[in-house]
PDB file of C-alpha atoms and ligand atoms in Angstrom:
ATOM      1  CA  UNK K  19      24.048  -4.592 -21.408  1.00 46.00           C
ATOM      2  CA  UNK K  20      23.876  -1.509 -23.648  1.00 42.00           C
ATOM      3  CA  UNK K  21      26.584   0.124 -21.516  1.00 48.00           C
ATOM      4  CA  UNK K  22      29.199  -2.180 -22.990  1.00 48.00           C
ATOM      5  CA  UNK K  23      27.962  -2.896 -26.495  1.00 49.00           C
ATOM      6  CA  UNK K  24      31.005  -2.097 -28.638  1.00 46.00           C
ATOM      7  CA  UNK K  25      30.406   0.560 -31.273  1.00 45.00           C
ATOM      8  CA  UNK K  26      32.729   1.011 -34.207  1.00 44.00           C
ATOM      9  CA  UNK K  27      36.270   1.454 -32.872  1.00 43.00           C
ATOM     10  CA  UNK K  28      34.952   2.022 -29.357  1.00 49.00           C
ATOM     11  CA  UNK K  29      36.971   0.933 -26.336  1.00 61.00           C
ATOM     12  CA  UNK K  30      34.433   0.167 -23.665  1.00 79.00           C
ATOM     13  CA  UNK K  31      35.070  -0.607 -20.055  1.00 89.00           C
ATOM     14  CA  UNK K  32      33.116  -3.680 -19.003  1.00 97.00           C
ATOM     15  CA  UNK K  33      30.840  -3.491 -15.980  1.00 98.00           C
ATOM     16  CA  UNK K  34      32.669  -4.845 -12.930  1.00 98.00           C
ATOM     17  CA  UNK K  35      30.692  -6.935 -10.496  1.00 98.00           C
ATOM     18  CA  UNK K  36      32.162  -8.351  -7.297  1.00 98.00           C
ATOM     19  CA  UNK K  37      29.375 -10.173  -5.455  1.00 98.00           C
ATOM     20  CA  UNK K  38      27.159 -13.164  -6.188  1.00 98.00           C
ATOM     21  CA  UNK K  39      24.065 -11.051  -5.408  1.00 98.00           C
ATOM     22  CA  UNK K  40      24.972  -8.318  -7.882  1.00 98.00           C
ATOM     23  CA  UNK K  41      25.861 -10.898 -10.510  1.00 98.00           C
ATOM     24  CA  UNK K  42      22.487 -12.612 -10.233  1.00 98.00           C
ATOM     25  CA  UNK K  43      20.707  -9.257 -10.402  1.00 98.00           C
ATOM     26  CA  UNK K  44      22.639  -8.142 -13.504  1.00 98.00           C
ATOM     27  CA  UNK K  45      22.140 -11.467 -15.306  1.00 98.00           C
ATOM     28  CA  UNK K  46      18.403 -11.681 -14.552  1.00 98.00           C
ATOM     29  CA  UNK K  47      17.722  -9.125 -17.287  1.00 97.00           C
ATOM     30  CA  UNK K  48      20.764  -9.702 -19.510  1.00 98.00           C
ATOM     31  CA  UNK K  49      20.056 -10.505 -23.193  1.00 98.00           C
ATOM     32  CA  UNK K  50      20.585 -14.170 -23.996  1.00 98.00           C
ATOM     33  CA  UNK K  51      22.430 -16.247 -24.985  1.00 98.00           C
ATOM     34  CA  UNK K  52      25.118 -15.601 -22.422  1.00 99.00           C
ATOM     35  CA  UNK K  53      28.714 -16.650 -23.188  1.00 99.00           C
ATOM     36  CA  UNK K  54      31.055 -17.228 -20.241  1.00 99.00           C
ATOM     37  CA  UNK K  55      34.849 -17.013 -20.300  1.00 99.00           C
ATOM     38  CA  UNK K  56      36.283 -18.130 -16.933  1.00 99.00           C
ATOM     39  CA  UNK K  57      39.857 -16.860 -16.286  1.00 98.00           C
ATOM     40  CA  UNK K  58      42.362 -16.294 -13.560  1.00 98.00           C
ATOM     41  CA  UNK K  59      43.260 -12.862 -14.983  1.00 97.00           C
ATOM     42  CA  UNK K  60      46.666 -11.864 -16.384  1.00 97.00           C
ATOM     43  CA  UNK K  61      44.794 -11.807 -19.661  1.00 97.00           C
ATOM     44  CA  UNK K  62      46.686 -12.252 -22.908  1.00 97.00           C
ATOM     45  CA  UNK K  63      45.854 -12.866 -26.548  1.00 98.00           C
ATOM     46  CA  UNK K  64      44.781 -16.439 -25.769  1.00 98.00           C
ATOM     47  CA  UNK K  65      42.039 -15.168 -23.468  1.00 98.00           C
ATOM     48  CA  UNK K  66      41.149 -12.414 -25.962  1.00 98.00           C
ATOM     49  CA  UNK K  67      40.566 -15.103 -28.611  1.00 98.00           C
ATOM     50  CA  UNK K  68      38.124 -16.903 -26.258  1.00 98.00           C
ATOM     51  CA  UNK K  69      36.351 -13.617 -25.535  1.00 98.00           C
ATOM     52  CA  UNK K  70      36.071 -12.699 -29.223  1.00 98.00           C
ATOM     53  CA  UNK K  71      34.541 -16.092 -29.986  1.00 98.00           C
ATOM     54  CA  UNK K  72      32.076 -15.660 -27.093  1.00 98.00           C
ATOM     55  CA  UNK K  73      31.304 -12.135 -28.388  1.00 98.00           C
ATOM     56  CA  UNK K  74      30.529 -13.487 -31.861  1.00 98.00           C
ATOM     57  CA  UNK K  75      28.157 -16.137 -30.479  1.00 98.00           C
ATOM     58  CA  UNK K  76      26.462 -14.390 -27.527  1.00 98.00           C
ATOM     59  CA  UNK K  77      24.227 -11.436 -26.716  1.00 98.00           C
ATOM     60  CA  UNK K  78      25.957 -10.990 -23.348  1.00 98.00           C
ATOM     61  CA  UNK K  79      29.569 -11.883 -22.619  1.00 98.00           C
ATOM     62  CA  UNK K  80      30.645 -12.520 -19.033  1.00 98.00           C
ATOM     63  CA  UNK K  81      34.278 -13.022 -18.085  1.00 98.00           C
ATOM     64  CA  UNK K  82      35.337 -14.062 -14.595  1.00 99.00           C
ATOM     65  CA  UNK K  83      38.679 -13.140 -13.030  1.00 98.00           C
ATOM     66  CA  UNK K  84      39.490 -15.191  -9.967  1.00 98.00           C
ATOM     67  CA  UNK K  85      42.882 -16.550  -8.957  1.00 98.00           C
ATOM     68  CA  UNK K  86      41.490 -19.695  -7.382  1.00 98.00           C
ATOM     69  CA  UNK K  87      43.564 -20.713  -4.341  1.00 97.00           C
ATOM     70  CA  UNK K  88      42.092 -24.231  -4.377  1.00 98.00           C
ATOM     71  CA  UNK K  89      43.698 -25.165  -7.683  1.00 98.00           C
ATOM     72  CA  UNK K  90      47.262 -24.211  -6.706  1.00 96.00           C
ATOM     73  CA  UNK K  91      49.043 -27.168  -5.184  1.00 88.00           C
ATOM     74  CA  UNK K  92      52.027 -24.895  -4.372  1.00 89.00           C
ATOM     75  CA  UNK K  93      51.438 -21.802  -2.234  1.00 92.00           C
ATOM     76  CA  UNK K  94      54.387 -20.009  -3.828  1.00 91.00           C
ATOM     77  CA  UNK K  95      52.867 -20.498  -7.294  1.00 90.00           C
ATOM     78  CA  UNK K  96      49.570 -18.959  -6.031  1.00 95.00           C
ATOM     79  CA  UNK K  97      51.353 -16.009  -4.476  1.00 93.00           C
ATOM     80  CA  UNK K  98      53.507 -15.362  -7.555  1.00 91.00           C
ATOM     81  CA  UNK K  99      50.594 -15.702 -10.008  1.00 93.00           C
ATOM     82  CA  UNK K 100      50.457 -12.387 -11.948  1.00 93.00           C
ATOM     83  CA  UNK K 101      47.599 -10.016 -11.062  1.00 95.00           C
ATOM     84  CA  UNK K 102      46.821  -6.790 -12.937  1.00 96.00           C
ATOM     85  CA  UNK K 103      43.166  -5.757 -12.812  1.00 97.00           C
ATOM     86  CA  UNK K 104      43.535  -2.537 -14.789  1.00 97.00           C
ATOM     87  CA  UNK K 105      45.237  -4.279 -17.703  1.00 97.00           C
ATOM     88  CA  UNK K 106      42.747  -7.161 -17.569  1.00 98.00           C
ATOM     89  CA  UNK K 107      39.778  -4.771 -17.768  1.00 98.00           C
ATOM     90  CA  UNK K 108      41.316  -3.004 -20.772  1.00 97.00           C
ATOM     91  CA  UNK K 109      41.908  -6.304 -22.623  1.00 98.00           C
ATOM     92  CA  UNK K 110      38.473  -7.668 -21.650  1.00 98.00           C
ATOM     93  CA  UNK K 111      36.740  -4.460 -22.795  1.00 98.00           C
ATOM     94  CA  UNK K 112      38.565  -4.355 -26.081  1.00 97.00           C
ATOM     95  CA  UNK K 113      37.771  -7.990 -26.833  1.00 98.00           C
ATOM     96  CA  UNK K 114      34.043  -7.393 -26.153  1.00 98.00           C
ATOM     97  CA  UNK K 115      33.210  -8.392 -22.568  1.00 98.00           C
ATOM     98  CA  UNK K 116      30.046  -6.862 -21.093  1.00 98.00           C
ATOM     99  CA  UNK K 117      30.396  -7.978 -17.469  1.00 98.00           C
ATOM    100  CA  UNK K 118      33.513  -8.943 -15.542  1.00 98.00           C
ATOM    101  CA  UNK K 119      32.896 -10.855 -12.324  1.00 98.00           C
ATOM    102  CA  UNK K 120      35.827 -10.294  -9.946  1.00 98.00           C
ATOM    103  CA  UNK K 121      34.892 -11.950  -6.652  1.00 98.00           C
ATOM    104  CA  UNK K 122      36.900 -12.249  -3.443  1.00 98.00           C
ATOM    105  CA  UNK K 123      37.821 -15.668  -2.072  1.00 98.00           C
ATOM    106  CA  UNK K 124      35.027 -15.327   0.530  1.00 98.00           C
ATOM    107  CA  UNK K 125      32.480 -14.559  -2.197  1.00 98.00           C
ATOM    108  CA  UNK K 126      33.373 -17.686  -4.164  1.00 98.00           C
ATOM    109  CA  UNK K 127      33.743 -19.890  -1.060  1.00 98.00           C
ATOM    110  CA  UNK K 128      31.265 -18.567   1.510  1.00 98.00           C
ATOM    111  CA  UNK K 129      31.904 -19.048   5.246  1.00 98.00           C
ATOM    112  CA  UNK K 130      31.573 -22.714   6.122  1.00 98.00           C
ATOM    113  CA  UNK K 131      32.217 -23.860   2.564  1.00 98.00           C
ATOM    114  CA  UNK K 132      32.578 -27.653   2.419  1.00 98.00           C
ATOM    115  CA  UNK K 133      31.754 -28.885  -1.084  1.00 98.00           C
ATOM    116  CA  UNK K 134      34.275 -30.429  -3.473  1.00 98.00           C
ATOM    117  CA  UNK K 135      33.595 -31.527  -7.021  1.00 98.00           C
ATOM    118  CA  UNK K 136      35.883 -34.400  -7.978  1.00 98.00           C
ATOM    119  CA  UNK K 137      35.859 -36.163 -11.337  1.00 98.00           C
ATOM    120  CA  UNK K 138      37.164 -39.759 -11.383  1.00 98.00           C
ATOM    121  CA  UNK K 139      39.710 -41.593 -13.541  1.00 98.00           C
ATOM    122  CA  UNK K 140      40.171 -38.764 -16.035  1.00 98.00           C
ATOM    123  CA  UNK K 141      41.836 -36.699 -13.298  1.00 98.00           C
ATOM    124  CA  UNK K 142      44.349 -39.368 -12.277  1.00 98.00           C
ATOM    125  CA  UNK K 143      47.107 -39.112 -14.932  1.00 98.00           C
ATOM    126  CA  UNK K 144      49.101 -36.128 -16.266  1.00 98.00           C
ATOM    127  CA  UNK K 145      48.219 -32.891 -14.415  1.00 98.00           C
ATOM    128  CA  UNK K 146      46.292 -34.902 -11.837  1.00 98.00           C
ATOM    129  CA  UNK K 147      49.360 -36.956 -10.979  1.00 98.00           C
ATOM    130  CA  UNK K 148      51.809 -34.055 -11.195  1.00 98.00           C
ATOM    131  CA  UNK K 149      49.688 -31.546  -9.256  1.00 97.00           C
ATOM    132  CA  UNK K 150      47.696 -33.303  -6.538  1.00 96.00           C
ATOM    133  CA  UNK K 151      44.402 -31.511  -5.825  1.00 97.00           C
ATOM    134  CA  UNK K 152      44.744 -29.167  -8.797  1.00 98.00           C
ATOM    135  CA  UNK K 153      41.964 -30.571 -10.968  1.00 98.00           C
ATOM    136  CA  UNK K 154      39.640 -30.892  -7.974  1.00 98.00           C
ATOM    137  CA  UNK K 155      40.222 -27.194  -7.332  1.00 98.00           C
ATOM    138  CA  UNK K 156      39.407 -26.468 -10.991  1.00 98.00           C
ATOM    139  CA  UNK K 157      36.203 -28.520 -11.091  1.00 99.00           C
ATOM    140  CA  UNK K 158      35.018 -27.105  -7.799  1.00 98.00           C
ATOM    141  CA  UNK K 159      35.444 -23.475  -8.891  1.00 99.00           C
ATOM    142  CA  UNK K 160      34.184 -24.073 -12.441  1.00 99.00           C
ATOM    143  CA  UNK K 161      31.046 -25.770 -11.080  1.00 99.00           C
ATOM    144  CA  UNK K 162      30.397 -22.728  -8.885  1.00 98.00           C
ATOM    145  CA  UNK K 163      30.976 -20.280 -11.764  1.00 99.00           C
ATOM    146  CA  UNK K 164      28.783 -22.275 -14.150  1.00 98.00           C
ATOM    147  CA  UNK K 165      26.010 -22.341 -11.541  1.00 98.00           C
ATOM    148  CA  UNK K 166      26.313 -18.614 -10.764  1.00 98.00           C
ATOM    149  CA  UNK K 167      26.317 -17.478 -14.396  1.00 98.00           C
ATOM    150  CA  UNK K 168      23.970 -20.019 -15.977  1.00 98.00           C
ATOM    151  CA  UNK K 169      25.441 -19.306 -19.407  1.00 98.00           C
ATOM    152  CA  UNK K 170      24.343 -21.073 -22.565  1.00 98.00           C
ATOM    153  CA  UNK K 171      28.037 -21.586 -23.455  1.00 99.00           C
ATOM    154  CA  UNK K 172      31.389 -21.472 -21.718  1.00 99.00           C
ATOM    155  CA  UNK K 173      34.740 -21.201 -23.516  1.00 99.00           C
ATOM    156  CA  UNK K 174      37.960 -22.950 -22.549  1.00 98.00           C
ATOM    157  CA  UNK K 175      41.398 -23.077 -24.208  1.00 98.00           C
ATOM    158  CA  UNK K 176      42.792 -26.292 -25.705  1.00 98.00           C
ATOM    159  CA  UNK K 177      46.147 -25.677 -24.011  1.00 98.00           C
ATOM    160  CA  UNK K 178      44.720 -27.130 -20.806  1.00 98.00           C
ATOM    161  CA  UNK K 179      43.497 -30.205 -22.671  1.00 98.00           C
ATOM    162  CA  UNK K 180      42.925 -32.338 -19.583  1.00 98.00           C
ATOM    163  CA  UNK K 181      41.087 -29.497 -17.822  1.00 98.00           C
ATOM    164  CA  UNK K 182      38.789 -29.220 -20.815  1.00 98.00           C
ATOM    165  CA  UNK K 183      38.003 -32.969 -20.824  1.00 98.00           C
ATOM    166  CA  UNK K 184      37.423 -33.004 -17.082  1.00 99.00           C
ATOM    167  CA  UNK K 185      35.141 -29.932 -17.144  1.00 99.00           C
ATOM    168  CA  UNK K 186      33.139 -31.472 -19.991  1.00 98.00           C
ATOM    169  CA  UNK K 187      32.786 -34.724 -18.065  1.00 98.00           C
ATOM    170  CA  UNK K 188      31.700 -32.814 -14.955  1.00 98.00           C
ATOM    171  CA  UNK K 189      29.100 -30.753 -16.830  1.00 98.00           C
ATOM    172  CA  UNK K 190      27.699 -33.900 -18.410  1.00 98.00           C
ATOM    173  CA  UNK K 191      27.648 -35.879 -15.164  1.00 98.00           C
ATOM    174  CA  UNK K 192      26.060 -33.087 -13.099  1.00 98.00           C
ATOM    175  CA  UNK K 193      23.512 -32.094 -15.736  1.00 98.00           C
ATOM    176  CA  UNK K 194      24.903 -28.574 -16.045  1.00 98.00           C
ATOM    177  CA  UNK K 195      23.213 -27.158 -19.128  1.00 97.00           C
ATOM    178  CA  UNK K 196      26.085 -24.882 -20.223  1.00 98.00           C
ATOM    179  CA  UNK K 197      27.732 -26.127 -23.404  1.00 98.00           C
ATOM    180  CA  UNK K 198      31.519 -26.425 -22.931  1.00 98.00           C
ATOM    181  CA  UNK K 199      33.388 -25.214 -26.006  1.00 98.00           C
ATOM    182  CA  UNK K 200      37.070 -25.638 -26.839  1.00 98.00           C
ATOM    183  CA  UNK K 201      39.149 -22.932 -28.537  1.00 98.00           C
ATOM    184  CA  UNK K 202      42.522 -23.476 -30.274  1.00 98.00           C
ATOM    185  CA  UNK K 203      45.835 -22.751 -28.584  1.00 98.00           C
ATOM    186  CA  UNK K 204      47.167 -19.283 -29.417  1.00 98.00           C
ATOM    187  CA  UNK K 205      50.955 -19.189 -29.909  1.00 98.00           C
ATOM    188  CA  UNK K 206      53.725 -16.600 -29.913  1.00 98.00           C
ATOM    189  CA  UNK K 207      55.452 -16.253 -33.323  1.00 98.00           C
ATOM    190  CA  UNK K 208      58.199 -18.680 -32.131  1.00 98.00           C
ATOM    191  CA  UNK K 209      55.622 -21.347 -31.263  1.00 98.00           C
ATOM    192  CA  UNK K 210      55.463 -20.931 -27.482  1.00 98.00           C
ATOM    193  CA  UNK K 211      51.845 -21.399 -26.332  1.00 98.00           C
ATOM    194  CA  UNK K 212      50.515 -18.218 -24.686  1.00 98.00           C
ATOM    195  CA  UNK K 213      50.294 -18.496 -20.918  1.00 98.00           C
ATOM    196  CA  UNK K 214      50.124 -16.068 -18.030  1.00 95.00           C
ATOM    197  CA  UNK K 215      53.162 -17.906 -16.629  1.00 95.00           C
ATOM    198  CA  UNK K 216      55.359 -16.979 -19.638  1.00 97.00           C
ATOM    199  CA  UNK K 217      55.934 -13.530 -18.158  1.00 95.00           C
ATOM    200  CA  UNK K 218      57.756 -15.110 -15.226  1.00 95.00           C
ATOM    201  CA  UNK K 219      60.426 -16.692 -17.440  1.00 98.00           C
ATOM    202  CA  UNK K 220      63.917 -15.106 -17.430  1.00 98.00           C
ATOM    203  CA  UNK K 221      65.133 -13.973 -20.875  1.00 98.00           C
ATOM    204  CA  UNK K 222      67.222 -17.176 -21.117  1.00 98.00           C
ATOM    205  CA  UNK K 223      64.292 -19.412 -20.138  1.00 98.00           C
ATOM    206  CA  UNK K 224      62.009 -17.522 -22.508  1.00 98.00           C
ATOM    207  CA  UNK K 225      64.483 -18.132 -25.340  1.00 98.00           C
ATOM    208  CA  UNK K 226      64.540 -21.849 -24.484  1.00 98.00           C
ATOM    209  CA  UNK K 227      60.772 -22.290 -23.954  1.00 98.00           C
ATOM    210  CA  UNK K 228      59.785 -22.895 -27.621  1.00 98.00           C
ATOM    211  CA  UNK K 229      61.410 -26.321 -27.107  1.00 99.00           C
ATOM    212  CA  UNK K 230      58.009 -27.555 -25.853  1.00 99.00           C
ATOM    213  CA  UNK K 231      56.435 -26.928 -29.246  1.00 98.00           C
ATOM    214  CA  UNK K 232      59.559 -28.129 -31.103  1.00 98.00           C
ATOM    215  CA  UNK K 233      59.482 -31.438 -29.197  1.00 99.00           C
ATOM    216  CA  UNK K 234      55.804 -31.995 -30.007  1.00 99.00           C
ATOM    217  CA  UNK K 235      56.454 -31.204 -33.682  1.00 98.00           C
ATOM    218  CA  UNK K 236      59.304 -33.742 -33.721  1.00 98.00           C
ATOM    219  CA  UNK K 237      56.926 -36.440 -32.427  1.00 98.00           C
ATOM    220  CA  UNK K 238      54.293 -35.373 -34.944  1.00 98.00           C
ATOM    221  CA  UNK K 239      56.858 -35.616 -37.764  1.00 98.00           C
ATOM    222  CA  UNK K 240      57.824 -39.126 -36.581  1.00 98.00           C
ATOM    223  CA  UNK K 241      54.128 -40.062 -36.490  1.00 98.00           C
ATOM    224  CA  UNK K 242      53.563 -38.711 -40.001  1.00 98.00           C
ATOM    225  CA  UNK K 243      56.627 -40.652 -41.183  1.00 98.00           C
ATOM    226  CA  UNK K 244      54.905 -43.829 -39.984  1.00 98.00           C
ATOM    227  CA  UNK K 245      55.941 -44.249 -36.324  1.00 98.00           C
ATOM    228  CA  UNK K 246      52.911 -45.600 -34.450  1.00 98.00           C
ATOM    229  CA  UNK K 247      54.627 -46.898 -31.338  1.00 98.00           C
ATOM    230  CA  UNK K 248      53.525 -44.854 -28.319  1.00 98.00           C
ATOM    231  CA  UNK K 249      56.818 -45.168 -26.450  1.00 98.00           C
ATOM    232  CA  UNK K 250      58.824 -44.200 -29.579  1.00 99.00           C
ATOM    233  CA  UNK K 251      56.696 -41.044 -29.913  1.00 99.00           C
ATOM    234  CA  UNK K 252      57.229 -40.175 -26.224  1.00 99.00           C
ATOM    235  CA  UNK K 253      60.962 -40.804 -26.756  1.00 99.00           C
ATOM    236  CA  UNK K 254      60.949 -38.417 -29.760  1.00 99.00           C
ATOM    237  CA  UNK K 255      59.603 -35.678 -27.454  1.00 99.00           C
ATOM    238  CA  UNK K 256      62.086 -36.455 -24.672  1.00 99.00           C
ATOM    239  CA  UNK K 257      65.021 -36.428 -27.079  1.00 98.00           C
ATOM    240  CA  UNK K 258      64.322 -32.836 -28.195  1.00 99.00           C
ATOM    241  CA  UNK K 259      63.774 -31.706 -24.593  1.00 99.00           C
ATOM    242  CA  UNK K 260      67.021 -33.341 -23.487  1.00 98.00           C
ATOM    243  CA  UNK K 261      68.968 -31.079 -25.844  1.00 98.00           C
ATOM    244  CA  UNK K 262      67.757 -28.014 -23.886  1.00 98.00           C
ATOM    245  CA  UNK K 263      69.584 -27.810 -20.520  1.00 98.00           C
ATOM    246  CA  UNK K 264      67.136 -25.264 -19.011  1.00 98.00           C
ATOM    247  CA  UNK K 265      64.155 -27.526 -19.645  1.00 98.00           C
ATOM    248  CA  UNK K 266      63.319 -30.050 -16.937  1.00 98.00           C
ATOM    249  CA  UNK K 267      60.536 -32.378 -18.160  1.00 98.00           C
ATOM    250  CA  UNK K 268      57.858 -33.369 -15.621  1.00 98.00           C
ATOM    251  CA  UNK K 269      55.874 -35.683 -17.866  1.00 98.00           C
ATOM    252  CA  UNK K 270      55.703 -36.605 -21.518  1.00 99.00           C
ATOM    253  CA  UNK K 271      52.595 -38.344 -22.754  1.00 99.00           C
ATOM    254  CA  UNK K 272      51.074 -39.980 -25.817  1.00 99.00           C
ATOM    255  CA  UNK K 273      47.611 -40.869 -24.636  1.00 99.00           C
ATOM    256  CA  UNK K 274      44.129 -41.804 -25.755  1.00 98.00           C
ATOM    257  CA  UNK K 275      42.391 -38.396 -26.223  1.00 98.00           C
ATOM    258  CA  UNK K 276      39.179 -39.618 -24.551  1.00 98.00           C
ATOM    259  CA  UNK K 277      40.443 -41.618 -21.544  1.00 98.00           C
ATOM    260  CA  UNK K 278      43.958 -40.090 -21.250  1.00 98.00           C
ATOM    261  CA  UNK K 279      45.435 -43.578 -20.799  1.00 98.00           C
ATOM    262  CA  UNK K 280      48.942 -43.940 -22.213  1.00 98.00           C
ATOM    263  CA  UNK K 281      48.987 -45.680 -25.580  1.00 99.00           C
ATOM    264  CA  UNK K 282      51.264 -48.569 -26.472  1.00 98.00           C
ATOM    265  CA  UNK K 283      50.319 -48.069 -30.131  1.00 98.00           C
ATOM    266  CA  UNK K 284      48.611 -45.196 -31.902  1.00 98.00           C
ATOM    267  CA  UNK K 285      45.833 -46.717 -33.933  1.00 97.00           C
ATOM    268  CA  UNK K 286      43.447 -43.752 -33.947  1.00 97.00           C
ATOM    269  CA  UNK K 287      43.466 -40.230 -32.542  1.00 98.00           C
ATOM    270  CA  UNK K 288      46.002 -39.513 -29.791  1.00 98.00           C
ATOM    271  CA  UNK K 289      46.983 -36.610 -27.570  1.00 99.00           C
ATOM    272  CA  UNK K 290      50.644 -35.749 -27.275  1.00 99.00           C
ATOM    273  CA  UNK K 291      51.211 -33.629 -24.177  1.00 99.00           C
ATOM    274  CA  UNK K 292      53.921 -32.522 -21.786  1.00 99.00           C
ATOM    275  CA  UNK K 293      54.757 -30.451 -18.746  1.00 99.00           C
ATOM    276  CA  UNK K 294      58.198 -28.891 -18.451  1.00 98.00           C
ATOM    277  CA  UNK K 295      59.818 -26.807 -15.718  1.00 98.00           C
ATOM    278  CA  UNK K 296      62.090 -23.854 -16.317  1.00 98.00           C
ATOM    279  CA  UNK K 297      63.329 -23.008 -12.850  1.00 97.00           C
ATOM    280  CA  UNK K 298      60.176 -22.324 -10.806  1.00 94.00           C
ATOM    281  CA  UNK K 299      57.978 -21.831 -13.878  1.00 96.00           C
ATOM    282  CA  UNK K 300      55.988 -24.815 -15.097  1.00 97.00           C
ATOM    283  CA  UNK K 301      54.719 -24.814 -18.692  1.00 98.00           C
ATOM    284  CA  UNK K 302      52.406 -27.216 -20.491  1.00 98.00           C
ATOM    285  CA  UNK K 303      51.560 -27.804 -24.154  1.00 99.00           C
ATOM    286  CA  UNK K 304      49.926 -30.437 -26.318  1.00 99.00           C
ATOM    287  CA  UNK K 305      49.242 -31.516 -29.861  1.00 98.00           C
ATOM    288  CA  UNK K 306      46.371 -33.754 -30.937  1.00 98.00           C
ATOM    289  CA  UNK K 307      47.245 -36.371 -33.569  1.00 98.00           C
ATOM    290  CA  UNK K 308      44.436 -36.930 -36.075  1.00 95.00           C
TER     291      UNK K 308
HETATM  292  O1  LIG D 406      42.176 -22.221 -17.068  1.00 90.37           O
HETATM  293  C1  LIG D 406      42.080 -21.418 -16.110  1.00 90.37           C
HETATM  294  O2  LIG D 406      42.475 -20.254 -16.207  1.00 90.37           O
HETATM  295  C2  LIG D 406      41.487 -21.885 -14.802  1.00 90.37           C
HETATM  296  O3  LIG D 406      41.832 -23.187 -14.527  1.00 90.37           O
HETATM  297  C3  LIG D 406      39.968 -21.678 -14.730  1.00 90.37           C
HETATM  298  C4  LIG D 406      39.242 -22.525 -15.766  1.00 90.37           C
HETATM  299  C5  LIG D 406      39.625 -20.222 -14.942  1.00 90.37           C
HETATM  300  C6  LIG D 406      39.447 -22.101 -13.342  1.00 90.37           C
HETATM  301  O4  LIG D 406      40.020 -21.330 -12.347  1.00 90.37           O
END
């Protein structure tokens, strides 16, 4: 992949590939290990941090950009999802991607497609309950991408904590050899977790959105002060959200970080998480307790 090996200060355009056939051909001779960063585009600093980690650990870095219709449970959300290929290629190139795979829907789901990858109980609560079909759409497309790329490692952000657990479970269950790696949430200076959806917030909603992080920090503070009751910790999150009129909570959770079952008492590690709507924009965030 000499074409895209970054030299000092160089800004290289990654090689763009749009078909399964061309991807296989390019990867047949690519230096290994391969690091994969699957994305839906609208790249931001959070994605760049995944790419930089992949760059540091791989001889070839592949990013995929595919707004996957199967994981949107609302058509309007799919249609409004931001798309900007030129900006994505610039960010991907700067962060060190060699190959960007940008397939069409027909390329990912060939004519007659009829396979669905569904993980069990882990997909039932939280995002699974709030967005029916969403996680099935994610596991189906991620399984396809992992099979097509055959990377040694694939990088996912911690912001989608349930997605990460579910993808790990799937890779383990199906014997997919790619190691699934988690990268920390990247935040704006005011604490808002970076997300492609942030750009759809109005200025008023954007100003209110750090309440997600603030509510998690309030629960963390209560936990550190000795509160171990799961419902009290969920209530601490809800109380902060309730003070922000633009924020409409969808769920608030204090769950076992392995099974994602809600906890009555926190006696070991726990995952605080939430989904909140600001008008038509839905944001998520989380905070693992030690
Ligand atoms: O996290 C995302 O951006 C998507 O869910 C993923 C993993 C790229 C699958 O479409």
